[in-house]
mmCIF file of C-alpha atoms in Angstrom:
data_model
loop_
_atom_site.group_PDB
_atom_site.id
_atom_site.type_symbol
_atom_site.label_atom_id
_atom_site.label_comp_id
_atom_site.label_asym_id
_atom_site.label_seq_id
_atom_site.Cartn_x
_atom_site.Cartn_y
_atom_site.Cartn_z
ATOM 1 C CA UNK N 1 140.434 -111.920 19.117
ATOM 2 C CA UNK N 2 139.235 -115.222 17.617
ATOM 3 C CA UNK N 3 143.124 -116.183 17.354
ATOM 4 C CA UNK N 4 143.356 -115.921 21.088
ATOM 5 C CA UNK N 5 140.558 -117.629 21.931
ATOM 6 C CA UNK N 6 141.863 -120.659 19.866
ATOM 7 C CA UNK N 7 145.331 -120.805 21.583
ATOM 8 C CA UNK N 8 145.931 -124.506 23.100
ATOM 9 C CA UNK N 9 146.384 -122.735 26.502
ATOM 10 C CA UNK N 10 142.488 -121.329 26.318
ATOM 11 C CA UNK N 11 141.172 -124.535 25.584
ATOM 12 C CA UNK N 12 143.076 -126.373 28.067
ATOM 13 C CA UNK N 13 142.138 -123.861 30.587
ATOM 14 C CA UNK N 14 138.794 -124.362 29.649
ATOM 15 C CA UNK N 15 139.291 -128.712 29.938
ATOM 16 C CA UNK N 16 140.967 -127.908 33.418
ATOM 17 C CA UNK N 17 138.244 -126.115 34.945
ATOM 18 C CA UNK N 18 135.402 -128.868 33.747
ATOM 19 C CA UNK N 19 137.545 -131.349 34.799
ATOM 20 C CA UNK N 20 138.284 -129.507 38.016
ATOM 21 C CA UNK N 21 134.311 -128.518 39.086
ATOM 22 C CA UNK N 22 133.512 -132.457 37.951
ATOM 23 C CA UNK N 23 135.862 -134.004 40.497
ATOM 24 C CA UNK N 24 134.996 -131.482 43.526
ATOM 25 C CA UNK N 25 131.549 -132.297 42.727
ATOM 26 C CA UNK N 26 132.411 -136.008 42.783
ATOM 27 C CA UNK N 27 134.107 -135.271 45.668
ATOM 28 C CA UNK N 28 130.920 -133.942 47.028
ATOM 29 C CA UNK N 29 129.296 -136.822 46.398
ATOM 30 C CA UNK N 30 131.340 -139.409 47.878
ATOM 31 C CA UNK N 31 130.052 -142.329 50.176
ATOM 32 C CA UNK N 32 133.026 -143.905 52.529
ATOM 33 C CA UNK N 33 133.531 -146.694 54.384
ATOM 34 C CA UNK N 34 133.885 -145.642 58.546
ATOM 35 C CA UNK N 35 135.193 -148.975 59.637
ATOM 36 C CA UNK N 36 137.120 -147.438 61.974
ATOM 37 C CA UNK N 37 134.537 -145.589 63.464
ATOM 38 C CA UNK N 38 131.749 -148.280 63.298
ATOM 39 C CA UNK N 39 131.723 -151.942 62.736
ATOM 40 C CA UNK N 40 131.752 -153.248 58.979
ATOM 41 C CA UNK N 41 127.589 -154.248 59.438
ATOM 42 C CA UNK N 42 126.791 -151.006 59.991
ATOM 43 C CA UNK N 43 129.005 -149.373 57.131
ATOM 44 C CA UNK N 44 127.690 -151.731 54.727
ATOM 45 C CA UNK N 45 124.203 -150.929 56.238
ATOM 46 C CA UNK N 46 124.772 -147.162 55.497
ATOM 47 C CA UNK N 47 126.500 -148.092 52.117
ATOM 48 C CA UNK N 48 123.587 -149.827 51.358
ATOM 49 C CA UNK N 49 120.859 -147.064 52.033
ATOM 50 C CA UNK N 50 122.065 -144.874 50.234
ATOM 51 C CA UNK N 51 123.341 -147.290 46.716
ATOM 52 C CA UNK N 52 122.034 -144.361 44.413
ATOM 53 C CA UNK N 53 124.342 -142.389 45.879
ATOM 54 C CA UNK N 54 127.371 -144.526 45.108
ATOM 55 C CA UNK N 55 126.540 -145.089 41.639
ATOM 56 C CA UNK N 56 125.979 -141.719 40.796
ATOM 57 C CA UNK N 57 129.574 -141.068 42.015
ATOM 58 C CA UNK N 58 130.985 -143.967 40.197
ATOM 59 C CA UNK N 59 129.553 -142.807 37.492
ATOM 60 C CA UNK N 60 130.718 -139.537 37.904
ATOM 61 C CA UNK N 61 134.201 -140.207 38.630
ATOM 62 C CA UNK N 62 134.252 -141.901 35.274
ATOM 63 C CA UNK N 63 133.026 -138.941 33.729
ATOM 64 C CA UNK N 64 135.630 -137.103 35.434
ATOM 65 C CA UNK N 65 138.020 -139.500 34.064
ATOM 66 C CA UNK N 66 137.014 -138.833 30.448
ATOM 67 C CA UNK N 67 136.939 -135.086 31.176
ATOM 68 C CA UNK N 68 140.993 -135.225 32.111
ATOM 69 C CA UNK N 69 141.904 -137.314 29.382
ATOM 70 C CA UNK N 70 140.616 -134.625 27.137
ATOM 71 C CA UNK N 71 142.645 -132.094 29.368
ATOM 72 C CA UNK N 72 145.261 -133.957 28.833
ATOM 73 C CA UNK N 73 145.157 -134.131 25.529
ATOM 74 C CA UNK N 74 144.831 -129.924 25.350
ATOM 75 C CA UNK N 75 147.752 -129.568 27.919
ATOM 76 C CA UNK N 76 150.286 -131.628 26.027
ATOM 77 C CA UNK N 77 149.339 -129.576 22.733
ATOM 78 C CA UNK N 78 150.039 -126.131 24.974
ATOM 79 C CA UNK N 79 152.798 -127.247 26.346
ATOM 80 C CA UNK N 80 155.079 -129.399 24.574
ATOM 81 C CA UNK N 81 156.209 -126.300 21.723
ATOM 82 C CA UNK N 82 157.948 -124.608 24.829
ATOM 83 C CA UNK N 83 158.870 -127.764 26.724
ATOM 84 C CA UNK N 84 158.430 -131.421 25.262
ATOM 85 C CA UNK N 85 159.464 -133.290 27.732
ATOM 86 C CA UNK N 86 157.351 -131.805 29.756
ATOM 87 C CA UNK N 87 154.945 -131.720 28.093
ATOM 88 C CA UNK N 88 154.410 -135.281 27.997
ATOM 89 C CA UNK N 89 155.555 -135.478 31.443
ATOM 90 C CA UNK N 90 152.402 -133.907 32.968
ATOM 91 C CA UNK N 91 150.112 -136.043 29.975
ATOM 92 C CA UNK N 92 151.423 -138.830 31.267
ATOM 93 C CA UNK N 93 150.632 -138.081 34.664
ATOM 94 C CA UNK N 94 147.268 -137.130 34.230
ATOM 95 C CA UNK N 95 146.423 -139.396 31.934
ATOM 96 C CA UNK N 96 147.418 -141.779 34.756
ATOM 97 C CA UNK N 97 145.444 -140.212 37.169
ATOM 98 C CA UNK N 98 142.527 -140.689 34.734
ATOM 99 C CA UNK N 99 142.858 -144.322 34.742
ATOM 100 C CA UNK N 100 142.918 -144.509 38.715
ATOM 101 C CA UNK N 101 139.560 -142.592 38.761
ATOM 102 C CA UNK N 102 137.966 -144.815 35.690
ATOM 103 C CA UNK N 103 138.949 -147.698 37.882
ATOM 104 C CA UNK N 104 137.779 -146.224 41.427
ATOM 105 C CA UNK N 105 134.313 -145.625 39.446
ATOM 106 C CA UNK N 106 134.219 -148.958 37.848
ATOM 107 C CA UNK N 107 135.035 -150.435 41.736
ATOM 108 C CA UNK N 108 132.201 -148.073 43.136
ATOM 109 C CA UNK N 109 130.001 -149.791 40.442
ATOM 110 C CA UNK N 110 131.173 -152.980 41.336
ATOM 111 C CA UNK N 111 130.200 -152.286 44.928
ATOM 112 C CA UNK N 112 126.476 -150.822 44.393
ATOM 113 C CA UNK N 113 125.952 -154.122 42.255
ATOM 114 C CA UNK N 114 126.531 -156.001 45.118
ATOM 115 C CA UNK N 115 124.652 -154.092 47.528
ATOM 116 C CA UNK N 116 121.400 -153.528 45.986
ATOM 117 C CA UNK N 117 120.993 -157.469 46.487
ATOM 118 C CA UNK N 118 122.315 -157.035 49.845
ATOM 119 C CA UNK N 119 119.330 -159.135 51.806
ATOM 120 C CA UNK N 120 118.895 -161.965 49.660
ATOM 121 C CA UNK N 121 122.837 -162.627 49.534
ATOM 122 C CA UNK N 122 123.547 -161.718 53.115
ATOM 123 C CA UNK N 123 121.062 -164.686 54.024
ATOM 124 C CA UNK N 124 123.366 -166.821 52.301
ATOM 125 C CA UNK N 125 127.062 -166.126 52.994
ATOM 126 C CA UNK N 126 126.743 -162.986 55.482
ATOM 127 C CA UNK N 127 130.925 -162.673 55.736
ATOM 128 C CA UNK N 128 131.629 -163.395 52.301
ATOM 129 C CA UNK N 129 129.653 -160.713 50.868
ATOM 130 C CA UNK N 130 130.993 -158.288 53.722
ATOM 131 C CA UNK N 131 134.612 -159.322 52.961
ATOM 132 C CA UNK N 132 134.069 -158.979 48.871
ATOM 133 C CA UNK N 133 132.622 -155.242 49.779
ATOM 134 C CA UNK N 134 135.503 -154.156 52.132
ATOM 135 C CA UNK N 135 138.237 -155.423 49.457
ATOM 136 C CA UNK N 136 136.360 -153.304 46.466
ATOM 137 C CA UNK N 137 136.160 -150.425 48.800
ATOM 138 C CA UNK N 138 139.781 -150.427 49.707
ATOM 139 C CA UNK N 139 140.683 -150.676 45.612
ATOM 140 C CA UNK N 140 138.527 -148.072 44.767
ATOM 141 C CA UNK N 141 140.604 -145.773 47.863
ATOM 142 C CA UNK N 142 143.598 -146.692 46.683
ATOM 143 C CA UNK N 143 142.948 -146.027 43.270
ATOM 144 C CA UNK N 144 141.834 -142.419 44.511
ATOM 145 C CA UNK N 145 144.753 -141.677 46.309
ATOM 146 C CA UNK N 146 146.952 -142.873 43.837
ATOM 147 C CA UNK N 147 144.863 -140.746 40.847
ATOM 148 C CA UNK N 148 145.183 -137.484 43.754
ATOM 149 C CA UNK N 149 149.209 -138.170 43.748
ATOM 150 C CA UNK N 150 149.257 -138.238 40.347
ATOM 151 C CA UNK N 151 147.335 -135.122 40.241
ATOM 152 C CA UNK N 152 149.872 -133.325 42.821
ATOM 153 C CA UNK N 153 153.022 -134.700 40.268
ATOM 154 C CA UNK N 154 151.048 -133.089 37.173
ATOM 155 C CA UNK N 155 150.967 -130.119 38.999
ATOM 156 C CA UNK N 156 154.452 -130.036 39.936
ATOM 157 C CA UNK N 157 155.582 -130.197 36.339
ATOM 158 C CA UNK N 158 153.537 -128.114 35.678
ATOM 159 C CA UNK N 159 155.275 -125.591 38.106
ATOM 160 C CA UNK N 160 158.411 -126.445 36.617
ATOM 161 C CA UNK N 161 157.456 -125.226 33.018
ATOM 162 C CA UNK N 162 156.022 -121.812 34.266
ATOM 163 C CA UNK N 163 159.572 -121.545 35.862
ATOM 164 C CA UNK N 164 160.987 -122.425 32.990
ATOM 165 C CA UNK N 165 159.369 -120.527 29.989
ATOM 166 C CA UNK N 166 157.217 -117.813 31.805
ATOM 167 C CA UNK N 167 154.287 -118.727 29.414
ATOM 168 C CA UNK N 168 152.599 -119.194 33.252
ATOM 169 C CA UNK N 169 152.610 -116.543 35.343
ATOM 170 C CA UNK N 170 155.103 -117.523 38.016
ATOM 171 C CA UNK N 171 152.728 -116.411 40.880
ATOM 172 C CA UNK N 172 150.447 -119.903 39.130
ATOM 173 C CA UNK N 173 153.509 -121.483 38.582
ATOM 174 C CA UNK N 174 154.606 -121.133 42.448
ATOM 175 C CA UNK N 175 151.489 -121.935 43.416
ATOM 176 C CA UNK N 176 151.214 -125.042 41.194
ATOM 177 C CA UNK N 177 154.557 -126.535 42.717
ATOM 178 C CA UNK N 178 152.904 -126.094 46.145
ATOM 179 C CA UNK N 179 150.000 -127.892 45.536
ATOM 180 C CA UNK N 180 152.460 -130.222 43.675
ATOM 181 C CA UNK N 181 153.889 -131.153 46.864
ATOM 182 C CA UNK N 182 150.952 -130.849 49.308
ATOM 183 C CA UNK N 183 148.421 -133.027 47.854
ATOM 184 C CA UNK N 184 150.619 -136.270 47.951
ATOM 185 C CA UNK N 185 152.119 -134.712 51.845
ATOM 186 C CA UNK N 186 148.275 -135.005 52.175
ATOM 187 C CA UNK N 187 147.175 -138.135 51.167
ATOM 188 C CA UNK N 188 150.501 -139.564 52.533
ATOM 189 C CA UNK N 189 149.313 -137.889 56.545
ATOM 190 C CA UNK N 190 145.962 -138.866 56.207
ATOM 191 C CA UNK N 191 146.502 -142.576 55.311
ATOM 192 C CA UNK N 192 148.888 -142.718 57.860
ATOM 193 C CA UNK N 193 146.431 -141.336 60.279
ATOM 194 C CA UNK N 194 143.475 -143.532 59.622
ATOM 195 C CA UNK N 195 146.230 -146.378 59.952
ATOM 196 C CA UNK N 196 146.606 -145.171 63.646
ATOM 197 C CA UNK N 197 143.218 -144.960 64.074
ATOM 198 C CA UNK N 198 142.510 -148.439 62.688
ATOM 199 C CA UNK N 199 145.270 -149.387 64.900
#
């Protein structure tokens, strides 16, 4: 029994589960821009009120970041005695994905240091400071997205080796491949819709 519960696949499980439960609650936690909704004033207004917020995310995300590089870590050592390639295919990947969210947290940090001295600066170069805010928060979304797409290729490999070694169940391996393939569908629809909405 203590064998089994020192296999690499129980401990990444475990890894993929934290790491999972850490990014929906970052997730959960999020504070977005609504330009296209509202003017930028009264994002950065909103932003601004709620700055905790933000840089408990950031902080968070970065978390979540260190979280999936140690699931990484667990996944290649499951993986690669069946499949090497990939193995480190889907490391790579995530380990990837890690980076985007380290960054997106380290822009969301970026962004709360400018807003919590919000009214002094605004007095001083109002569109500036709106225009530095709007840039960081588009790098820290596209960061995301790209980290989510990375995600949805890890996924997809990882659908590939349950097909190919049965050491997944192929009902998880199916549904890995799906997920695979929706998340960057996803991201892909929604960017194109906020595009048309911007529009």
């Amino acid at each position: 029994m203590l064998e089994m519960n020192k296999k690499p696949e129980v401990i990444a499980g475990i890894f993929l589960l934290l790491t999972g439960f850490s990014v929906i609650i970052t997730l959960l936690t999020d504070v977005k821009f609504l330009t296209a909704l509202s003017s930028i004033s009264e994002d950065i207004k909103y932003i601004s009120e709620n700055t905790r917020i933000l840089q408990i995310n950031s902080f968070l995300w970065i978390s979540s970041a260190f979280l999936m590089i140690i699931s990484t870590a667990a996944l290649i050592a499951a993986i690669i005695p069946y499949q090497s390639f990939l193995g480190y295919l889907q490391g790579l990947f995530l380990f990837l994905a890690a980076a985007m969210f380290c960054f997106s947290g380290i822009k969301g940090l970026a962004i709360n240091e400018l807003l919590q001295n919000f009214n002094e600066l605004e007095l001083i170069n109002a569109d500036s400071l709106k225009n530095n805010i709007l840039a960081l928060s588009k790098e820290k979304d596209i960061y995301l997205i790209t980290g989510y797409n990375l995600i949805g290729l890890c996924f997809f490999v990882i659908g590939i080796f349950a097909y190919l070694t049965l050491r997944i169940p192929l009902f998880t391996g199916i549904m890995s491949s799906l997920t695979g393939i929706m998340i960057p569908l996803f991201t892909i629809f929604f960017r194109i819709v906020c595009l048309e909405i911007l529009v």
